[in-house]
């Protein structure tokens, strides 16, 4: 059985895609359907909420950073054995970066590739019939995709709903639902997005509340009927997105280290690797029976004092690095450095395995796709290998130190290559989050 699918998208960020997606996923699961969630674009947090809402794994689909083969592999894994895929777009439906057609990072690329109709979520606060003009533009902007309907969000009153619906009727777009303004539908946030699913208090009660609200306001039968067959790319085969850094990989996993893409871990497992989690926040060192260590991104800046005081973890990490590879992504990179300055301006001495010094007190958002070419052999691959990925962090480098760079990176807008990260002995790290080997 190949599941039908639908993409929940919006004309812009902040329209309510995530809350409505989660409400739909949970509501359809409560109907007894086997539901799978997928997330367009580079996002660590939303797939964990999808997994909680559906009771099944979620993953990312990124048309800029992933080749069609990998996109097909991920979509196939979700579509086989499930009844419906409720995928979530990122930013605005057509928001993209320079790239070949179909590989611009736009959510519309995913809808076009996999044949999924789009349900638009439109925040109609401050407008009425004009919302239909926005929807009409979305309907005709990209002939590769089909807008199957619209869900109205932040409706002020029944009169407001009728006015907006009149506009949608004029352009021939079905209104599948209308949600009123309701503060309780807002999930808690922090500087990198939603508070992580595992840290959200009363998560399942919140998801049930979202499902209740969506069930009351949205025609679930119409949403199911709007879903279209999943069209898997021809020639899709099993590939490993990133090389496994070892056979037994010690991977940090707790509230400070949690940003690992599901497709990366799945690829390592398919390659025969074993993942052995440990918790730096619980002062656990990397397990001795592992031959590589991976420190993911996350929120070490929120736990800097606790990590600095985790002597068993830091001493064990240093001993591990004497003979085996250690890699840190983003937050993990910061922990491998000499010091991390927290939001209050307090400096914390950390692992000292790399010469970098970072600060969360001097915040500057760094966001966007990157292409990295490795400068030397290491856990990410061999010298000269190219990887696609992204950066998303607010911390800044306040001291680079003497270590040579890990890679040269460029962005999709034609930037000149610039050094990124650093390496010393068996230790490597950078703010770059790797998604896949570049095609």
Tab-separated table of C-alpha atoms in Angstrom:
chain	number	residue	atom	x	y	z
A	1	UNK	CA	0.000	0.000	0.000
A	2	UNK	CA	1.317	3.437	-0.989
A	3	UNK	CA	-0.229	6.172	1.138
A	4	UNK	CA	-1.887	9.207	-0.343
A	5	UNK	CA	-0.425	12.512	0.748
A	6	UNK	CA	-1.153	16.182	1.168
A	7	UNK	CA	1.067	19.192	1.863
A	8	UNK	CA	-0.025	21.785	4.416
A	9	UNK	CA	1.538	25.077	3.292
A	10	UNK	CA	1.002	28.822	3.599
A	11	UNK	CA	1.776	32.045	1.760
A	12	UNK	CA	4.162	33.077	4.568
A	13	UNK	CA	5.690	31.996	7.847
A	14	UNK	CA	3.673	32.495	11.000
A	15	UNK	CA	0.349	31.526	9.439
A	16	UNK	CA	-0.273	28.557	11.728
A	17	UNK	CA	0.980	25.663	9.563
A	18	UNK	CA	2.542	23.733	12.418
A	19	UNK	CA	-0.387	23.852	14.824
A	20	UNK	CA	-2.880	22.930	12.102
A	21	UNK	CA	-0.613	20.179	10.762
A	22	UNK	CA	-0.270	18.679	14.241
A	23	UNK	CA	-3.997	18.974	14.866
A	24	UNK	CA	-4.777	17.192	11.600
A	25	UNK	CA	-2.220	14.472	12.241
A	26	UNK	CA	-3.532	13.777	15.720
A	27	UNK	CA	-7.198	13.989	14.704
A	28	UNK	CA	-6.744	11.527	11.829
A	29	UNK	CA	-4.771	9.168	14.037
A	30	UNK	CA	-7.644	9.246	16.543
A	31	UNK	CA	-9.905	8.152	13.686
A	32	UNK	CA	-7.844	4.976	13.450
A	33	UNK	CA	-5.762	5.919	10.399
A	34	UNK	CA	-2.056	5.163	10.177
A	35	UNK	CA	-0.674	8.675	9.711
A	36	UNK	CA	2.858	9.731	8.828
A	37	UNK	CA	4.259	13.234	9.031
A	38	UNK	CA	7.050	14.746	6.940
A	39	UNK	CA	8.599	18.219	7.057
A	40	UNK	CA	9.845	20.253	4.119
A	41	UNK	CA	13.177	21.967	4.555
A	42	UNK	CA	15.892	21.924	7.213
A	43	UNK	CA	14.093	21.683	10.540
A	44	UNK	CA	14.972	19.524	13.539
A	45	UNK	CA	12.099	20.421	15.829
A	46	UNK	CA	8.867	19.960	13.873
A	47	UNK	CA	9.487	16.285	12.924
A	48	UNK	CA	9.696	15.391	16.624
A	49	UNK	CA	6.253	16.953	17.119
A	50	UNK	CA	4.962	15.035	14.093
A	51	UNK	CA	6.233	11.797	15.621
A	52	UNK	CA	4.475	12.581	18.904
A	53	UNK	CA	1.229	13.475	17.120
A	54	UNK	CA	1.151	10.415	14.866
A	55	UNK	CA	2.955	7.804	16.958
A	56	UNK	CA	5.202	7.109	13.942
A	57	UNK	CA	8.602	8.429	12.796
A	58	UNK	CA	8.816	11.644	10.805
A	59	UNK	CA	11.614	12.962	8.603
A	60	UNK	CA	12.655	15.887	6.397
A	61	UNK	CA	12.334	16.420	2.656
A	62	UNK	CA	14.679	19.106	1.349
A	63	UNK	CA	14.670	19.804	-2.375
A	64	UNK	CA	17.822	21.938	-2.262
A	65	UNK	CA	20.051	19.733	-0.119
A	66	UNK	CA	18.801	16.270	-1.147
A	67	UNK	CA	18.977	14.498	-4.510
A	68	UNK	CA	15.778	13.032	-5.940
A	69	UNK	CA	16.970	9.535	-5.007
A	70	UNK	CA	17.112	10.447	-1.336
A	71	UNK	CA	13.810	12.331	-1.476
A	72	UNK	CA	12.187	9.267	-3.014
A	73	UNK	CA	13.729	6.976	-0.415
A	74	UNK	CA	12.396	9.067	2.470
A	75	UNK	CA	8.956	9.479	0.903
A	76	UNK	CA	8.770	5.776	0.140
A	77	UNK	CA	9.605	4.899	3.724
A	78	UNK	CA	6.726	7.066	4.925
A	79	UNK	CA	4.239	5.988	2.251
A	80	UNK	CA	4.656	2.234	2.555
A	81	UNK	CA	2.329	0.782	5.134
A	82	UNK	CA	0.531	3.988	6.092
A	83	UNK	CA	-2.869	5.385	5.155
A	84	UNK	CA	-2.067	9.073	4.693
A	85	UNK	CA	0.897	11.440	4.810
A	86	UNK	CA	0.276	14.886	6.266
A	87	UNK	CA	3.386	16.832	5.267
A	88	UNK	CA	4.228	20.326	6.481
A	89	UNK	CA	5.786	23.043	4.363
A	90	UNK	CA	8.385	25.545	5.462
A	91	UNK	CA	8.189	29.349	5.281
A	92	UNK	CA	6.029	30.424	2.333
A	93	UNK	CA	4.987	27.815	-0.239
A	94	UNK	CA	7.239	29.244	-2.966
A	95	UNK	CA	10.069	30.668	-0.865
A	96	UNK	CA	13.314	29.376	-2.341
A	97	UNK	CA	16.983	29.944	-3.063
A	98	UNK	CA	18.819	29.900	-6.415
A	99	UNK	CA	19.063	26.360	-7.737
A	100	UNK	CA	18.082	24.077	-10.610
A	101	UNK	CA	14.367	23.727	-11.281
A	102	UNK	CA	12.840	21.481	-8.667
A	103	UNK	CA	15.821	21.862	-6.339
A	104	UNK	CA	15.399	25.328	-4.875
A	105	UNK	CA	14.367	24.385	-1.342
A	106	UNK	CA	10.777	25.524	-1.941
A	107	UNK	CA	7.981	23.444	-0.451
A	108	UNK	CA	6.335	23.633	-3.871
A	109	UNK	CA	9.197	21.515	-5.246
A	110	UNK	CA	8.216	18.677	-2.919
A	111	UNK	CA	4.523	18.915	-3.815
A	112	UNK	CA	5.428	18.814	-7.513
A	113	UNK	CA	7.898	15.930	-7.211
A	114	UNK	CA	5.649	13.682	-5.124
A	115	UNK	CA	2.307	14.677	-6.665
A	116	UNK	CA	0.753	15.918	-3.424
A	117	UNK	CA	-2.050	18.476	-3.569
A	118	UNK	CA	-1.575	21.544	-1.359
A	119	UNK	CA	-3.885	22.792	1.365
A	120	UNK	CA	-3.193	26.450	2.068
A	121	UNK	CA	-3.338	27.800	5.596
A	122	UNK	CA	-4.078	31.527	5.482
A	123	UNK	CA	-3.984	33.817	8.493
A	124	UNK	CA	-7.000	36.003	7.710
A	125	UNK	CA	-6.623	38.410	10.621
A	126	UNK	CA	-6.891	41.964	9.352
A	127	UNK	CA	-8.472	41.019	6.022
A	128	UNK	CA	-11.554	39.429	4.528
A	129	UNK	CA	-12.165	38.954	0.760
A	130	UNK	CA	-8.584	40.072	0.082
A	131	UNK	CA	-7.418	36.691	1.401
A	132	UNK	CA	-8.872	35.180	-1.778
A	133	UNK	CA	-6.571	37.329	-3.904
A	134	UNK	CA	-3.592	35.860	-2.060
A	135	UNK	CA	-4.948	32.340	-2.539
A	136	UNK	CA	-5.604	33.025	-6.238
A	137	UNK	CA	-2.006	34.079	-6.698
A	138	UNK	CA	-0.830	30.853	-5.080
A	139	UNK	CA	-3.144	28.833	-7.336
A	140	UNK	CA	-1.596	30.250	-10.512
A	141	UNK	CA	2.005	31.006	-9.540
A	142	UNK	CA	3.404	27.520	-10.183
A	143	UNK	CA	1.661	25.295	-12.776
A	144	UNK	CA	3.421	22.189	-11.397
A	145	UNK	CA	1.207	22.068	-8.306
A	146	UNK	CA	-2.483	22.048	-7.433
A	147	UNK	CA	-4.093	23.917	-4.536
A	148	UNK	CA	-6.864	21.625	-3.297
A	149	UNK	CA	-8.366	23.892	-0.665
A	150	UNK	CA	-7.785	26.384	2.083
A	151	UNK	CA	-7.996	26.365	5.873
A	152	UNK	CA	-8.650	29.783	7.359
A	153	UNK	CA	-6.821	30.653	10.574
A	154	UNK	CA	-7.457	33.342	13.186
A	155	UNK	CA	-11.038	33.988	12.162
A	156	UNK	CA	-12.524	36.749	14.337
A	157	UNK	CA	-16.262	35.924	14.071
A	158	UNK	CA	-18.874	34.096	12.033
A	159	UNK	CA	-19.414	37.244	9.992
A	160	UNK	CA	-15.680	37.418	9.303
A	161	UNK	CA	-15.686	33.773	8.183
A	162	UNK	CA	-18.576	34.386	5.783
A	163	UNK	CA	-16.834	37.355	4.176
A	164	UNK	CA	-13.609	35.427	3.652
A	165	UNK	CA	-15.528	32.412	2.352
A	166	UNK	CA	-17.321	34.628	-0.199
A	167	UNK	CA	-13.974	35.585	-1.654
A	168	UNK	CA	-12.835	31.949	-1.809
A	169	UNK	CA	-16.103	30.961	-3.518
A	170	UNK	CA	-15.481	33.624	-6.153
A	171	UNK	CA	-12.128	32.028	-7.119
A	172	UNK	CA	-13.479	28.471	-6.868
A	173	UNK	CA	-11.317	27.356	-3.937
A	174	UNK	CA	-12.988	25.102	-1.347
A	175	UNK	CA	-12.800	26.218	2.271
A	176	UNK	CA	-11.963	23.056	4.220
A	177	UNK	CA	-12.127	24.691	7.631
A	178	UNK	CA	-11.940	27.875	9.667
A	179	UNK	CA	-10.220	28.133	13.043
A	180	UNK	CA	-11.022	30.975	15.423
A	181	UNK	CA	-8.453	33.043	17.244
A	182	UNK	CA	-7.415	30.918	20.213
A	183	UNK	CA	-4.299	31.630	22.287
A	184	UNK	CA	-4.245	28.106	23.728
A	185	UNK	CA	-3.392	26.760	20.253
A	186	UNK	CA	0.020	28.439	20.433
A	187	UNK	CA	2.908	26.138	21.332
A	188	UNK	CA	5.770	27.547	23.466
A	189	UNK	CA	8.774	28.938	21.580
A	190	UNK	CA	12.410	29.893	22.127
A	191	UNK	CA	15.174	31.385	19.977
A	192	UNK	CA	15.522	28.491	17.475
A	193	UNK	CA	11.780	27.857	17.140
A	194	UNK	CA	9.358	25.779	19.161
A	195	UNK	CA	10.459	24.405	22.508
A	196	UNK	CA	11.446	20.820	21.726
A	197	UNK	CA	8.749	18.170	21.867
A	198	UNK	CA	10.518	16.323	24.667
A	199	UNK	CA	10.644	19.480	26.777
A	200	UNK	CA	7.071	20.647	26.172
A	201	UNK	CA	4.982	20.262	29.314
A	202	UNK	CA	1.824	18.168	28.881
A	203	UNK	CA	2.742	17.525	25.248
A	204	UNK	CA	0.067	14.932	24.556
A	205	UNK	CA	-2.612	16.994	26.273
A	206	UNK	CA	-1.620	19.919	24.047
A	207	UNK	CA	-1.749	17.704	20.947
A	208	UNK	CA	-5.167	16.417	21.940
A	209	UNK	CA	-6.348	20.002	22.392
A	210	UNK	CA	-5.086	20.844	18.900
A	211	UNK	CA	-6.867	17.782	17.525
A	212	UNK	CA	-10.091	18.797	19.298
A	213	UNK	CA	-9.898	22.309	17.828
A	214	UNK	CA	-9.111	21.082	14.324
A	215	UNK	CA	-11.791	18.385	14.445
A	216	UNK	CA	-14.380	21.000	15.408
A	217	UNK	CA	-13.345	23.514	12.741
A	218	UNK	CA	-12.093	21.464	9.772
A	219	UNK	CA	-13.898	18.988	7.508
A	220	UNK	CA	-11.620	15.987	8.045
A	221	UNK	CA	-13.380	13.937	5.379
A	222	UNK	CA	-12.682	16.697	2.858
A	223	UNK	CA	-9.019	16.783	3.844
A	224	UNK	CA	-8.734	13.016	3.366
A	225	UNK	CA	-10.492	13.271	-0.002
A	226	UNK	CA	-8.152	16.065	-1.090
A	227	UNK	CA	-5.040	13.933	-0.612
A	228	UNK	CA	-3.454	12.611	-3.797
A	229	UNK	CA	-1.428	9.520	-4.719
A	230	UNK	CA	2.244	9.643	-3.746
A	231	UNK	CA	4.326	9.603	-6.931
A	232	UNK	CA	7.735	8.177	-6.067
A	233	UNK	CA	10.614	9.294	-8.330
A	234	UNK	CA	11.682	6.709	-10.900
A	235	UNK	CA	14.780	4.754	-10.030
A	236	UNK	CA	14.612	5.480	-6.317
A	237	UNK	CA	17.097	3.247	-4.523
A	238	UNK	CA	18.741	2.939	-1.158
A	239	UNK	CA	21.514	5.461	-0.567
A	240	UNK	CA	23.421	6.580	2.506
A	241	UNK	CA	23.034	10.365	2.920
A	242	UNK	CA	26.255	10.759	4.966
A	243	UNK	CA	29.080	8.309	5.601
A	244	UNK	CA	28.906	6.670	9.007
A	245	UNK	CA	31.755	8.038	11.177
A	246	UNK	CA	32.209	4.633	12.834
A	247	UNK	CA	30.732	1.196	13.402
A	248	UNK	CA	29.617	1.981	16.964
A	249	UNK	CA	28.793	5.662	17.234
A	250	UNK	CA	28.511	7.284	20.664
A	251	UNK	CA	25.891	9.981	20.112
A	252	UNK	CA	25.066	12.656	22.694
A	253	UNK	CA	21.325	12.766	23.278
A	254	UNK	CA	19.571	14.946	25.848
A	255	UNK	CA	18.012	18.415	26.132
A	256	UNK	CA	21.319	20.068	25.147
A	257	UNK	CA	22.154	17.748	22.218
A	258	UNK	CA	19.204	16.695	20.107
A	259	UNK	CA	19.502	18.023	16.553
A	260	UNK	CA	20.109	14.930	14.432
A	261	UNK	CA	18.223	14.418	11.185
A	262	UNK	CA	16.205	11.176	11.144
A	263	UNK	CA	17.360	10.368	7.615
A	264	UNK	CA	21.016	10.633	8.686
A	265	UNK	CA	20.581	8.227	11.582
A	266	UNK	CA	18.547	5.882	9.370
A	267	UNK	CA	21.327	5.932	6.777
A	268	UNK	CA	23.955	5.062	9.368
A	269	UNK	CA	21.833	2.171	10.602
A	270	UNK	CA	21.338	0.867	7.063
A	271	UNK	CA	25.114	1.027	6.612
A	272	UNK	CA	25.493	-1.346	9.565
A	273	UNK	CA	26.407	1.156	12.284
A	274	UNK	CA	25.127	0.960	15.852
A	275	UNK	CA	24.082	4.142	17.671
A	276	UNK	CA	24.871	4.276	21.386
A	277	UNK	CA	23.274	7.299	23.112
A	278	UNK	CA	24.747	8.984	26.158
A	279	UNK	CA	23.872	12.147	28.099
A	280	UNK	CA	26.440	14.881	28.785
A	281	UNK	CA	23.874	16.634	30.994
A	282	UNK	CA	23.810	13.484	33.152
A	283	UNK	CA	27.644	13.685	33.257
A	284	UNK	CA	28.032	10.545	31.158
A	285	UNK	CA	31.221	10.113	29.103
A	286	UNK	CA	31.183	8.626	25.591
A	287	UNK	CA	30.909	4.842	25.991
A	288	UNK	CA	34.308	3.169	25.783
A	289	UNK	CA	33.117	0.417	23.459
A	290	UNK	CA	32.448	2.942	20.651
A	291	UNK	CA	34.824	3.860	17.854
A	292	UNK	CA	33.445	7.349	17.050
A	293	UNK	CA	31.637	10.127	18.930
A	294	UNK	CA	29.084	12.569	17.549
A	295	UNK	CA	27.966	15.696	19.427
A	296	UNK	CA	24.853	17.038	17.679
A	297	UNK	CA	23.525	20.551	17.780
A	298	UNK	CA	20.915	21.628	20.281
A	299	UNK	CA	20.878	24.081	23.162
A	300	UNK	CA	24.197	23.863	25.052
A	301	UNK	CA	24.049	27.637	25.522
A	302	UNK	CA	21.081	27.094	27.861
A	303	UNK	CA	23.008	24.507	29.897
A	304	UNK	CA	26.566	25.848	29.704
A	305	UNK	CA	27.193	25.896	33.454
A	306	UNK	CA	25.947	22.361	33.877
A	307	UNK	CA	28.064	21.080	30.973
A	308	UNK	CA	31.157	22.889	32.280
A	309	UNK	CA	30.646	21.160	35.643
A	310	UNK	CA	30.187	17.712	34.056
A	311	UNK	CA	33.737	16.563	34.766
A	312	UNK	CA	33.167	12.876	33.959
A	313	UNK	CA	31.777	13.840	30.567
A	314	UNK	CA	34.555	16.313	29.732
A	315	UNK	CA	37.381	14.085	30.937
A	316	UNK	CA	35.898	11.074	29.170
A	317	UNK	CA	35.463	13.071	25.953
A	318	UNK	CA	39.088	14.196	26.054
A	319	UNK	CA	40.305	10.636	26.648
A	320	UNK	CA	38.069	9.341	23.837
A	321	UNK	CA	39.473	11.915	21.407
A	322	UNK	CA	43.043	10.731	21.975
A	323	UNK	CA	42.445	7.650	19.853
A	324	UNK	CA	39.075	7.987	18.091
A	325	UNK	CA	37.245	10.567	15.933
A	326	UNK	CA	34.963	13.116	17.587
A	327	UNK	CA	32.751	15.490	15.596
A	328	UNK	CA	30.582	18.344	16.810
A	329	UNK	CA	27.817	20.059	14.844
A	330	UNK	CA	26.771	23.584	15.811
A	331	UNK	CA	26.091	23.273	19.568
A	332	UNK	CA	28.385	20.264	19.699
A	333	UNK	CA	31.076	22.375	18.037
A	334	UNK	CA	30.683	25.023	20.725
A	335	UNK	CA	31.142	22.414	23.467
A	336	UNK	CA	34.328	21.110	21.824
A	337	UNK	CA	35.788	24.622	22.002
A	338	UNK	CA	37.703	26.386	24.737
A	339	UNK	CA	34.960	28.585	26.131
A	340	UNK	CA	31.275	29.381	25.696
A	341	UNK	CA	29.901	32.717	26.908
A	342	UNK	CA	26.256	32.391	27.916
A	343	UNK	CA	23.442	34.931	27.535
A	344	UNK	CA	24.375	36.565	30.846
A	345	UNK	CA	27.944	37.127	29.719
A	346	UNK	CA	29.397	34.391	31.945
A	347	UNK	CA	32.295	32.467	30.365
A	348	UNK	CA	32.353	28.693	30.811
A	349	UNK	CA	35.446	26.571	30.141
A	350	UNK	CA	34.445	23.521	28.096
A	351	UNK	CA	36.264	20.624	26.415
A	352	UNK	CA	39.165	22.595	24.941
A	353	UNK	CA	39.601	20.044	22.160
A	354	UNK	CA	39.306	22.796	19.542
A	355	UNK	CA	40.610	26.347	19.737
A	356	UNK	CA	37.302	28.064	18.973
A	357	UNK	CA	35.610	30.379	21.500
A	358	UNK	CA	31.930	31.209	21.104
A	359	UNK	CA	29.434	33.607	22.632
A	360	UNK	CA	25.678	33.543	23.021
A	361	UNK	CA	25.769	36.976	24.639
A	362	UNK	CA	26.763	38.532	21.306
A	363	UNK	CA	23.856	37.209	19.282
A	364	UNK	CA	23.681	37.305	15.520
A	365	UNK	CA	21.388	35.059	13.517
A	366	UNK	CA	23.157	32.946	10.914
A	367	UNK	CA	20.686	31.164	8.685
A	368	UNK	CA	20.844	29.550	5.275
A	369	UNK	CA	21.910	26.696	3.057
A	370	UNK	CA	25.589	25.901	2.714
A	371	UNK	CA	27.790	23.736	0.510
A	372	UNK	CA	30.922	22.536	2.277
A	373	UNK	CA	34.065	21.087	0.722
A	374	UNK	CA	36.186	19.226	3.269
A	375	UNK	CA	39.787	20.316	3.769
A	376	UNK	CA	40.991	16.991	5.227
A	377	UNK	CA	39.891	13.420	5.884
A	378	UNK	CA	37.604	13.068	8.898
A	379	UNK	CA	34.260	11.799	10.216
A	380	UNK	CA	32.302	13.626	7.493
A	381	UNK	CA	34.283	12.146	4.608
A	382	UNK	CA	37.513	12.537	2.753
A	383	UNK	CA	39.394	15.670	1.700
A	384	UNK	CA	37.686	17.243	-1.312
A	385	UNK	CA	34.282	15.685	-0.621
A	386	UNK	CA	31.359	18.101	-0.964
A	387	UNK	CA	28.363	18.136	1.371
A	388	UNK	CA	25.102	20.058	1.360
A	389	UNK	CA	23.586	21.388	4.562
A	390	UNK	CA	22.742	24.555	6.413
A	391	UNK	CA	23.467	26.826	9.358
A	392	UNK	CA	20.978	28.106	11.914
A	393	UNK	CA	22.396	29.612	15.085
A	394	UNK	CA	22.597	32.823	17.067
A	395	UNK	CA	25.968	32.226	18.713
A	396	UNK	CA	29.034	33.972	17.307
A	397	UNK	CA	32.696	33.064	17.133
A	398	UNK	CA	34.647	35.487	19.312
A	399	UNK	CA	37.988	33.680	18.989
A	400	UNK	CA	38.902	31.289	16.189
A	401	UNK	CA	42.273	30.234	17.582
A	402	UNK	CA	45.046	28.439	15.755
A	403	UNK	CA	43.304	25.312	14.455
A	404	UNK	CA	42.997	24.948	10.653
A	405	UNK	CA	39.515	25.042	9.083
A	406	UNK	CA	37.397	21.939	8.618
A	407	UNK	CA	35.942	23.021	5.275
A	408	UNK	CA	35.416	25.788	2.773
A	409	UNK	CA	31.763	26.790	2.502
A	410	UNK	CA	29.642	28.727	0.024
A	411	UNK	CA	25.974	29.675	-0.040
A	412	UNK	CA	23.486	29.361	-2.934
A	413	UNK	CA	23.765	33.070	-3.701
A	414	UNK	CA	27.277	32.776	-5.143
A	415	UNK	CA	29.371	33.729	-2.150
A	416	UNK	CA	33.135	33.247	-2.308
A	417	UNK	CA	34.410	30.167	-0.437
A	418	UNK	CA	35.078	30.915	3.230
A	419	UNK	CA	36.737	28.784	5.908
A	420	UNK	CA	34.372	27.130	8.369
A	421	UNK	CA	34.848	25.163	11.564
A	422	UNK	CA	38.162	23.727	12.661
A	423	UNK	CA	40.039	20.474	13.204
A	424	UNK	CA	42.745	19.198	15.480
A	425	UNK	CA	43.943	15.617	15.577
A	426	UNK	CA	40.907	13.333	15.758
A	427	UNK	CA	38.515	16.208	16.541
A	428	UNK	CA	36.457	18.203	14.045
A	429	UNK	CA	33.565	20.604	14.318
A	430	UNK	CA	31.687	23.468	12.709
A	431	UNK	CA	28.372	25.337	12.742
A	432	UNK	CA	27.535	23.510	9.487
A	433	UNK	CA	24.723	20.926	9.764
A	434	UNK	CA	25.325	18.245	7.127
A	435	UNK	CA	22.271	16.906	5.265
A	436	UNK	CA	23.708	14.847	2.413
A	437	UNK	CA	26.697	14.218	0.195
A	438	UNK	CA	26.431	16.700	-2.670
A	439	UNK	CA	25.208	15.210	-5.921
